[in-house]
XYZ file of C-alpha atoms in Angstrom:
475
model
C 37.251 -40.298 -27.564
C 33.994 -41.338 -28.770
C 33.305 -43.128 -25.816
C 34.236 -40.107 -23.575
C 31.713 -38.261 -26.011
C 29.174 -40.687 -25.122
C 29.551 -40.285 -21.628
C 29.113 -36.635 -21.717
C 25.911 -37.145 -23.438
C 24.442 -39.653 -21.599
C 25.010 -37.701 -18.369
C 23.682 -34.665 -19.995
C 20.414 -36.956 -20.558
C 20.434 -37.846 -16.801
C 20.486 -34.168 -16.087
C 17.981 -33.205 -18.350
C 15.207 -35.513 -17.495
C 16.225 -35.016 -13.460
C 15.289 -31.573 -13.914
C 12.266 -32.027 -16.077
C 10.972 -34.559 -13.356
C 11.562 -31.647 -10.626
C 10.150 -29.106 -12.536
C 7.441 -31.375 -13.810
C 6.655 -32.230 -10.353
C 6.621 -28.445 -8.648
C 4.644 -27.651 -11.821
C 1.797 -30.010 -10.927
C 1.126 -28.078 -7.420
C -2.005 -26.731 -7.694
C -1.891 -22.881 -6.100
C -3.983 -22.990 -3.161
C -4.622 -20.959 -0.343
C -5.835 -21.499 3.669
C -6.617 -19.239 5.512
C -6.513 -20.170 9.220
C -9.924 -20.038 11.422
C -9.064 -17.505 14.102
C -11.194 -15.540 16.425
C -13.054 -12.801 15.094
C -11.937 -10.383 17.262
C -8.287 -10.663 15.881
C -9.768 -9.704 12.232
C -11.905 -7.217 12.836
C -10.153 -4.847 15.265
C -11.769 -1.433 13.883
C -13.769 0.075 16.332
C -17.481 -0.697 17.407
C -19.848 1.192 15.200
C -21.670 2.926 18.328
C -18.106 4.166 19.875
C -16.511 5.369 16.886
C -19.612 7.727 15.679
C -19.829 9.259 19.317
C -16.303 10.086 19.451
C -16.274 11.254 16.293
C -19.601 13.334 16.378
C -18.706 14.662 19.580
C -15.215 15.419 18.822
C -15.016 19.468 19.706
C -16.798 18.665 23.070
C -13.889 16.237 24.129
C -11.516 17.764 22.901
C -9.913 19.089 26.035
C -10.223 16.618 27.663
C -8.833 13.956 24.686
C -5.450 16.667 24.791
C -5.067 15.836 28.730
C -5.096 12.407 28.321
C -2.924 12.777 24.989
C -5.266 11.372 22.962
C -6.126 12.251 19.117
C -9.486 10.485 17.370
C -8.558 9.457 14.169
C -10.853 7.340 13.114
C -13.698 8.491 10.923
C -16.935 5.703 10.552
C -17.207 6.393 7.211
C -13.820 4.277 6.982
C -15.157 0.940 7.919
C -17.991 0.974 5.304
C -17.835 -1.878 2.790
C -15.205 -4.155 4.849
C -13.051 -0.974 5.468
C -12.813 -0.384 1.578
C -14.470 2.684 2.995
C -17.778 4.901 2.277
C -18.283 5.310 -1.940
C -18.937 8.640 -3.406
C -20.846 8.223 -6.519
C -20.203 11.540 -8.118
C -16.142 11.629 -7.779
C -15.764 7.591 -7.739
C -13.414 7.809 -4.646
C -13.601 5.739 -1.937
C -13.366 6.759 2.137
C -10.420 4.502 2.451
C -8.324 4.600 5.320
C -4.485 4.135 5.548
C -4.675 1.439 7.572
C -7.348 -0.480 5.807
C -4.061 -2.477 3.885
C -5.405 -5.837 6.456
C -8.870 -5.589 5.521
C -8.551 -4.986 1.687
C -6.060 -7.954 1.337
C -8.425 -10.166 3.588
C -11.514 -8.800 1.718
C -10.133 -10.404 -1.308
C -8.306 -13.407 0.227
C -11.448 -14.429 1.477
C -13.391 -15.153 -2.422
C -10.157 -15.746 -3.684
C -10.872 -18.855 -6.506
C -7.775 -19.775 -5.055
C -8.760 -20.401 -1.476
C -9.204 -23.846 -0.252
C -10.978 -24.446 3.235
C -8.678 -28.010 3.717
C -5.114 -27.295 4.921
C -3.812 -30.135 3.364
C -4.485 -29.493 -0.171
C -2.802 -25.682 0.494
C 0.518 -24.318 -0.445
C 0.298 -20.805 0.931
C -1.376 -19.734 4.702
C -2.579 -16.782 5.594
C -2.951 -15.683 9.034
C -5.507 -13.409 9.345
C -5.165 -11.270 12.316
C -5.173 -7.000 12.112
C -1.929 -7.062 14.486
C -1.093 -3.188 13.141
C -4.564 -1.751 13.688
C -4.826 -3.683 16.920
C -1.430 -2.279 18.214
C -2.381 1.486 16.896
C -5.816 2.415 18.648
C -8.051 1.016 21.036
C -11.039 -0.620 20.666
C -13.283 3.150 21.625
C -11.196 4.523 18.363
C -9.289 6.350 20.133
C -4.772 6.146 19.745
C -3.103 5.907 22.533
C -0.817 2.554 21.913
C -3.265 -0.097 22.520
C -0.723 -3.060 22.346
C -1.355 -6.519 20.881
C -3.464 -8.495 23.327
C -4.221 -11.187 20.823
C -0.604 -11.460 19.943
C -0.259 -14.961 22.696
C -3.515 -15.919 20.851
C -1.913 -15.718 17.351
C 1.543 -17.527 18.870
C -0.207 -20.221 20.733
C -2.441 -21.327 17.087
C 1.088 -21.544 14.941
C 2.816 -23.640 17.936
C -0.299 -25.780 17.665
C -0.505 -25.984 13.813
C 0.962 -28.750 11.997
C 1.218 -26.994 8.761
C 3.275 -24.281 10.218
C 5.803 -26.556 11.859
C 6.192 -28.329 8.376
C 8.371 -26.099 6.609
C 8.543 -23.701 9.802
C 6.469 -21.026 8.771
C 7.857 -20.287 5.376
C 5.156 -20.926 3.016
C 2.891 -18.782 5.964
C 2.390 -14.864 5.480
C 0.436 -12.151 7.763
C -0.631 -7.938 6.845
C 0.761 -6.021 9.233
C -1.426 -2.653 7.708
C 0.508 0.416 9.954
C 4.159 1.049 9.647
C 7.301 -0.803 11.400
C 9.230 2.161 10.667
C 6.855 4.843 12.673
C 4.813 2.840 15.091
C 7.383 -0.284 15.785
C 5.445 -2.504 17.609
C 5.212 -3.805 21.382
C 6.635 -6.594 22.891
C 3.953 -8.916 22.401
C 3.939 -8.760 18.637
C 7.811 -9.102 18.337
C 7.399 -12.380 20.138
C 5.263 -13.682 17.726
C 6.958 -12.126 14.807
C 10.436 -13.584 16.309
C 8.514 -16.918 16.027
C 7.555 -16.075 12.448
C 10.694 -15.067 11.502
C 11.382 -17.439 8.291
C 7.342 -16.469 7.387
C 6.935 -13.475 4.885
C 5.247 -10.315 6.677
C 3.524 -8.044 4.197
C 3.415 -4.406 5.304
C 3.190 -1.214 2.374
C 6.797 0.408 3.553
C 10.234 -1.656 4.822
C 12.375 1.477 4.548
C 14.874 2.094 6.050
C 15.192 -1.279 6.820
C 17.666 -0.437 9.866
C 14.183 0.538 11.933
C 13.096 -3.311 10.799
C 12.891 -4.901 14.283
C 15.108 -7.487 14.681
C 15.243 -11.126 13.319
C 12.422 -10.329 10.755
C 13.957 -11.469 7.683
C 11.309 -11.506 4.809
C 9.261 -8.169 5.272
C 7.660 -7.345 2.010
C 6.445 -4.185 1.130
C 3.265 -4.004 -1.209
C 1.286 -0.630 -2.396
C -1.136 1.841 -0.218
C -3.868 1.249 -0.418
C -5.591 4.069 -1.755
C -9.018 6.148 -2.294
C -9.586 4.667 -6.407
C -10.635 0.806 -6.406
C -11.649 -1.193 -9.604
C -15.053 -1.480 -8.273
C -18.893 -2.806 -9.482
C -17.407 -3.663 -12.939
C -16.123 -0.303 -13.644
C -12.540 1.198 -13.370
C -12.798 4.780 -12.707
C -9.259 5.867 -12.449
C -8.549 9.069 -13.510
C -4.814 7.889 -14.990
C -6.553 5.954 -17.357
C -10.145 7.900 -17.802
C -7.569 11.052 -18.608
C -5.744 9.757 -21.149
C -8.976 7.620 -22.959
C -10.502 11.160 -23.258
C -7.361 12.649 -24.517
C -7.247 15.295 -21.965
C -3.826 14.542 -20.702
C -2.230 17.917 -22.011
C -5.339 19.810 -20.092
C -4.552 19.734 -16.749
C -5.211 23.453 -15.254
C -2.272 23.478 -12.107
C 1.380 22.576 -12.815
C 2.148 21.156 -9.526
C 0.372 20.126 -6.483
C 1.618 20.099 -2.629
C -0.417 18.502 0.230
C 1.783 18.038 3.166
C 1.993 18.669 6.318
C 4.757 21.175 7.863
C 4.989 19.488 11.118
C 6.121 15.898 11.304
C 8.700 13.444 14.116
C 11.312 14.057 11.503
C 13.196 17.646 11.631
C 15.257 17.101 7.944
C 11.697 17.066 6.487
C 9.942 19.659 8.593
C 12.977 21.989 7.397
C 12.332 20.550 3.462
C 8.450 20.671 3.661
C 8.294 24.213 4.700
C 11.497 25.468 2.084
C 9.039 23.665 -0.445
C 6.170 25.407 0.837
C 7.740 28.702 0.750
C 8.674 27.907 -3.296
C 5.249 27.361 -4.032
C 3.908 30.404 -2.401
C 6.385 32.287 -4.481
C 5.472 30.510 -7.579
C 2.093 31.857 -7.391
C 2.550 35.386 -6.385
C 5.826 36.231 -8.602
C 4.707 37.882 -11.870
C 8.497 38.889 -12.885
C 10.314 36.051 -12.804
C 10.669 34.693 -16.701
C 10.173 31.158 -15.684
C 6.848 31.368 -13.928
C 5.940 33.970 -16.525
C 5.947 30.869 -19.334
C 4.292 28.389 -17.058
C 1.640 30.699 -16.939
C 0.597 31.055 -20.509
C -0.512 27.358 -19.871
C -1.286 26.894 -16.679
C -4.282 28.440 -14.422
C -2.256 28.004 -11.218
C 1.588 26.946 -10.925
C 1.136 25.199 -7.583
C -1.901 24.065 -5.481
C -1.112 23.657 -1.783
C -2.589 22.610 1.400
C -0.909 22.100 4.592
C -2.513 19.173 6.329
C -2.003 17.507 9.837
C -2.054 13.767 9.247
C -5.945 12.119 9.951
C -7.545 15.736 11.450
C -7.699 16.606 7.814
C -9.043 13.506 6.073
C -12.818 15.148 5.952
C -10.913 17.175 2.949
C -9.771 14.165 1.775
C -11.665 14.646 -2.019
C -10.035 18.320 -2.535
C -6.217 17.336 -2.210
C -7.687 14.023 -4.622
C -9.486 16.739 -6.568
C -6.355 18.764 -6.840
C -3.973 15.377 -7.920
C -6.709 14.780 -10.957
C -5.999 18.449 -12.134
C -2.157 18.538 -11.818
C 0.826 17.267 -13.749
C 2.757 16.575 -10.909
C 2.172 16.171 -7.503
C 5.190 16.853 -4.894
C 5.885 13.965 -2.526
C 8.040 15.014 0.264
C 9.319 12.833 2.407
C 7.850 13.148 6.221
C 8.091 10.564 8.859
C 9.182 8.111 6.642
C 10.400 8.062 3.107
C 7.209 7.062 1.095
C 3.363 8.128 2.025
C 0.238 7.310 0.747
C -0.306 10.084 -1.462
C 2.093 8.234 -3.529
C -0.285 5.927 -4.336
C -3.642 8.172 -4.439
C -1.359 10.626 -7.193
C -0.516 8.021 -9.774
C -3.929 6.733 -9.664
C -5.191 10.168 -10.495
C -2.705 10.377 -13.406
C -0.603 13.085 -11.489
C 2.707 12.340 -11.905
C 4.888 11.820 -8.372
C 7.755 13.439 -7.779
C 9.245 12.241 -4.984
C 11.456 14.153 -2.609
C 13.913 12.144 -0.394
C 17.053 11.198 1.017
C 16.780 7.972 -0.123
C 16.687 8.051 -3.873
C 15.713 4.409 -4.606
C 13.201 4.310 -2.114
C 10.397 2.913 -4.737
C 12.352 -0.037 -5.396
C 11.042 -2.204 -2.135
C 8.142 -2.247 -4.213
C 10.450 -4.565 -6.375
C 6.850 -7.092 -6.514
C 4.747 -4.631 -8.358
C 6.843 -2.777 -10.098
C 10.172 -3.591 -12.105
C 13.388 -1.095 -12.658
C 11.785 0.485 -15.685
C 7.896 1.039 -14.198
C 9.515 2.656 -11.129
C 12.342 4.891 -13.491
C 9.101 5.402 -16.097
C 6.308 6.435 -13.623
C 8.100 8.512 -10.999
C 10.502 11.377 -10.589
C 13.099 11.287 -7.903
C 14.502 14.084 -6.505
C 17.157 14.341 -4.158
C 16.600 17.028 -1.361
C 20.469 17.081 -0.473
C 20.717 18.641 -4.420
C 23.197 17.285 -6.781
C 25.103 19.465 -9.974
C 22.483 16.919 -12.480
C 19.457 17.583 -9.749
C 18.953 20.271 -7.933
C 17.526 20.963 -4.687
C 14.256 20.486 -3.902
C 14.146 24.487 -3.443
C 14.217 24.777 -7.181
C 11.743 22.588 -8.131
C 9.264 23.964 -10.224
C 12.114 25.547 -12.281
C 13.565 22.028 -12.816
C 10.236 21.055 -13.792
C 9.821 23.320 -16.028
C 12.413 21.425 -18.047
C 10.060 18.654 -18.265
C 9.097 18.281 -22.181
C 5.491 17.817 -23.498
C 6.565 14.425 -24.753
C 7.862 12.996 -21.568
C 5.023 14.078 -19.793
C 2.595 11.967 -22.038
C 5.022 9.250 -22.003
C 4.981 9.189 -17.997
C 0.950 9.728 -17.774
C 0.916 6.980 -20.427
C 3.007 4.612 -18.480
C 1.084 5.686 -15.003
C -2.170 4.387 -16.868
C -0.363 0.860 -17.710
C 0.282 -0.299 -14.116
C -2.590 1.203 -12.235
C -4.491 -1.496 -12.187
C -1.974 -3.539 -10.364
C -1.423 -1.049 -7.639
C -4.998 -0.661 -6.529
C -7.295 -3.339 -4.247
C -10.190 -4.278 -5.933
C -13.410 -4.276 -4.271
C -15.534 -7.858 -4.172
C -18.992 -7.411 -5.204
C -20.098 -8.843 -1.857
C -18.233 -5.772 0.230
C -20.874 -3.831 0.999
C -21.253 -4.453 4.801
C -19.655 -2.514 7.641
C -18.238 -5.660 9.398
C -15.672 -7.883 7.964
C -16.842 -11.491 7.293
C -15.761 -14.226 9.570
C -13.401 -17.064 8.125
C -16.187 -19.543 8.635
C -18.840 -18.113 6.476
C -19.074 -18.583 3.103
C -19.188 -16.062 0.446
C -19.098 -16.209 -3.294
C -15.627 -16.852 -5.115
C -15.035 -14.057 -6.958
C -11.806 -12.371 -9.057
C -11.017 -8.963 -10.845
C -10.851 -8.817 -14.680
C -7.085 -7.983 -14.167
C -3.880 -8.428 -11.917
C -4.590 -6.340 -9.179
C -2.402 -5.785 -6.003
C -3.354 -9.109 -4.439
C -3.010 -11.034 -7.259
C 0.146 -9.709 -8.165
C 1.240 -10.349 -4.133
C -0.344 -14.067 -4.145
C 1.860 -14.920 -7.300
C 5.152 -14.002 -5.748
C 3.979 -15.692 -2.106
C 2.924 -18.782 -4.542
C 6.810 -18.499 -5.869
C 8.204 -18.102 -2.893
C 5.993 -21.069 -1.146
C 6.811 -23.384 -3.913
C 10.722 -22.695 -4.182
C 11.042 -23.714 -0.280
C 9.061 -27.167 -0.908
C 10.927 -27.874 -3.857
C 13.960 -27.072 -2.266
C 12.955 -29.291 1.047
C 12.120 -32.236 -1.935
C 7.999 -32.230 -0.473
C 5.482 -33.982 -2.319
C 1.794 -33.519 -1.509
């Protein structure tokens, strides 16, 4: 028996110093980062500085003429300021950003990442930079009309090429893909290149409903908006945090804010944004009904509203931001697709989301940046379909109402503890229209906290590391 005993030990030795040589040995991987040399024209694909101000100057003189061709401008100059972060105004600290600047932020970054090595072979991550969503949304004269992906051979041609891809076939590789699979797909030309990159990780900020995926993409990741508040210069000005340091949290003026638009691709949530709508007309014109009536007594306005029509609006973009820094919650219907942007720009400005959807977990393919508890702390879900514990979203400010004081601190509270890591910080070198080339050198440079790239690097670093350990490679 005491040699059986023995045995068992001994083995469980073996074991034990096994693993601690494969752990010991994945441990002493140094994270590093390459980002591949490509031609410029596949990173910056906004469009010319001379096109996009004419078109958008001259916008009401084309304009019959843009609706015969079908074609809508909807790109604004002041987005590509500072490498797309977008133009700065000093007096409400928001930023010009566009929705599709998700490519150029993460680049921006990637670029004077500490992290970033300019030799392939001492790398454990790759980064392709190439703009394939903004490419494959407008055309080079700003205007949208389905450009395509011309550079998509381009892109194909450099991975069958690149001996570091063909190593673990593409899975320690990643791209930004900064529009949305789920509303603009993508042409033939990027699926054959994505089809190629299938076991590589493609970073886009929405994956749901992941039945619109296109087909044999299996690790599509979906990271935060990018939104209108960036850390920024040294300073933070985030109004979920400012709020709260000032103690003003239980001051905000309107109840609820709605900025959506009525008319979307999607008729489910053209029939729930305009019942919503109608609710928070009501709201504000109803002086009899008992529930409003209590609102009131601390409240200037129960709802603040705005119907907007997607980018035609964005020269308003600081009121609706304006409006999220006064409210306590801000209404998040679903429209095309089940998440927007205005997620992102609402819990930045400390206005608690509530969003309204058919799919009630559809925060959790955000599962890099925030766990089960952020998402179940931050946000409010409500089901439009109605359930006997939730209503319909026709009652909402009524099931509001049932919010307590207390909660609502805790939630403003909690919104305050992961903003940081849900915004794109701005380098101190971003203060050019065009986007640097990978060739030129810039200073290194990091935020003083995890932001939304560094919180994406570490789990592309995990997932890099897991596939060479499990493929036993040693640098």
């Amino acid at each position: 028996m005491l040699v059986a005993i023995g045995a068992e030990v001994f083995i469980m030795i073996g074991l034990f110093v096994l693993l601690f040589l494969v752990f010991a040995c994945v441990g002493s991987v140094r994270h590093k980062i390459y980002i591949y040399n490509v031609p410029h024209a596949c990173v910056d694909r906004f469009p010319s500085v001379e096109t996009a101000v004419k078109n958008h100057e001259n916008h009401e003189l084309h304009k019959a003429e843009y609706k015969k061709k079908n074609i809508v401008n909807v790109f604004s100059e002041d987005f590509a300021n500072r490498e797309g972060f977008g133009w700065y105004n000093e007096s409400t600290s928001v930023f010009e950003t566009w929705q599709y600047s998700l490519f150029r932020n993460v680049y921006s970054r990637l670029l004077r990442s500490p992290l970033r090595t300019r030799d392939p072979k001492e790398a454990t991550l790759f980064f392709l930079p190439y703009d394939s969503g903004v490419e494959g949304y407008m055309t080079a004269d700003g205007n949208y009309q389905g450009a395509g992906n011309a550079m998509a051979y381009s892109m194909l041609e450099l991975l069958r090429k690149s001996e570091e891809f063909q190593r673990f076939q593409g899975k320690d590789h990643f791209m930004v893909h900064a529009t949305s699979f789920v509303t603009q797909g993508m042409g033939n030309k990027l699926k054959h290149l994505y089809a190629y990159m299938a076991n590589s990780t493609i970073i886009s900020f929405e994956t749901l409903p992941s039945t619109l995926l296109p087909d044999g993409m299996k690790h599509v990741q979906a990271i935060p908006f990018t939104s209108v508040f960036h850390y920024h210069q040294s300073r933070f000005s985030i109004p979920a945090v400012d709020y709260l340091a000032e103690g003003h949290s239980h001051h905000r003026p309107y109840f609820v804010a709605l900025f959506a638009a009525v008319h979307t691709n999607m008729p489910s949530s053209n029939k729930l944004r305009k019942n919503m709508t109608h609710v928070c007309q009501e709201s504000n014109h109803n002086r009899a009904d008992p529930v409003y009536k209590s609102l009131r007594v601390k409240y200037d306005k129960l709802c603040v509203h705005q119907a907007i029509e997607g980018n035609r609006n964005l020269p308003k973009l600081h009121h609706i931001i304006e409006a999220y820094k006064r409210s306590v919650f801000c209404l998040m219907p679903q429209g095309d697709s089940p998440v927007r942007r205005g997620i992102f720009d609402a819990m930045l400005a400390g206005c608690i989301p509530v969003i309204v959807s058919g799919i009630v977990d559809v925060m959790s393919q955000y599962d890099w940046h925030f766990t089960n508890i952020d998402i179940q702390s931050a946000f409010i879900f409500i089901d439009f379909h109605g359930t006997p514990q939730q209503p319909s979203a026709g009652d909402y400010i009524r099931w509001l109402a049932t919010v307590s004081e207390d909660e609502i601190l805790e939630r403003q509270e909690y919104l305050a503890k992961i903003a940081f890591q849900t915004q794109y910080s701005v380098p101190p070198g971003a203060v050019n229209r065009s986007m640097p080339t990978t060739a030129e050198k810039v200073r290194s440079w990091s935020p003083p906290a995890k932001d939304a790239v560094d919180v994406m690097l570490e789990r592309l670093f995990d997932r890099s590391l897991a596939y060479r350990a499990a493929s036993n490679y040693s640098e």
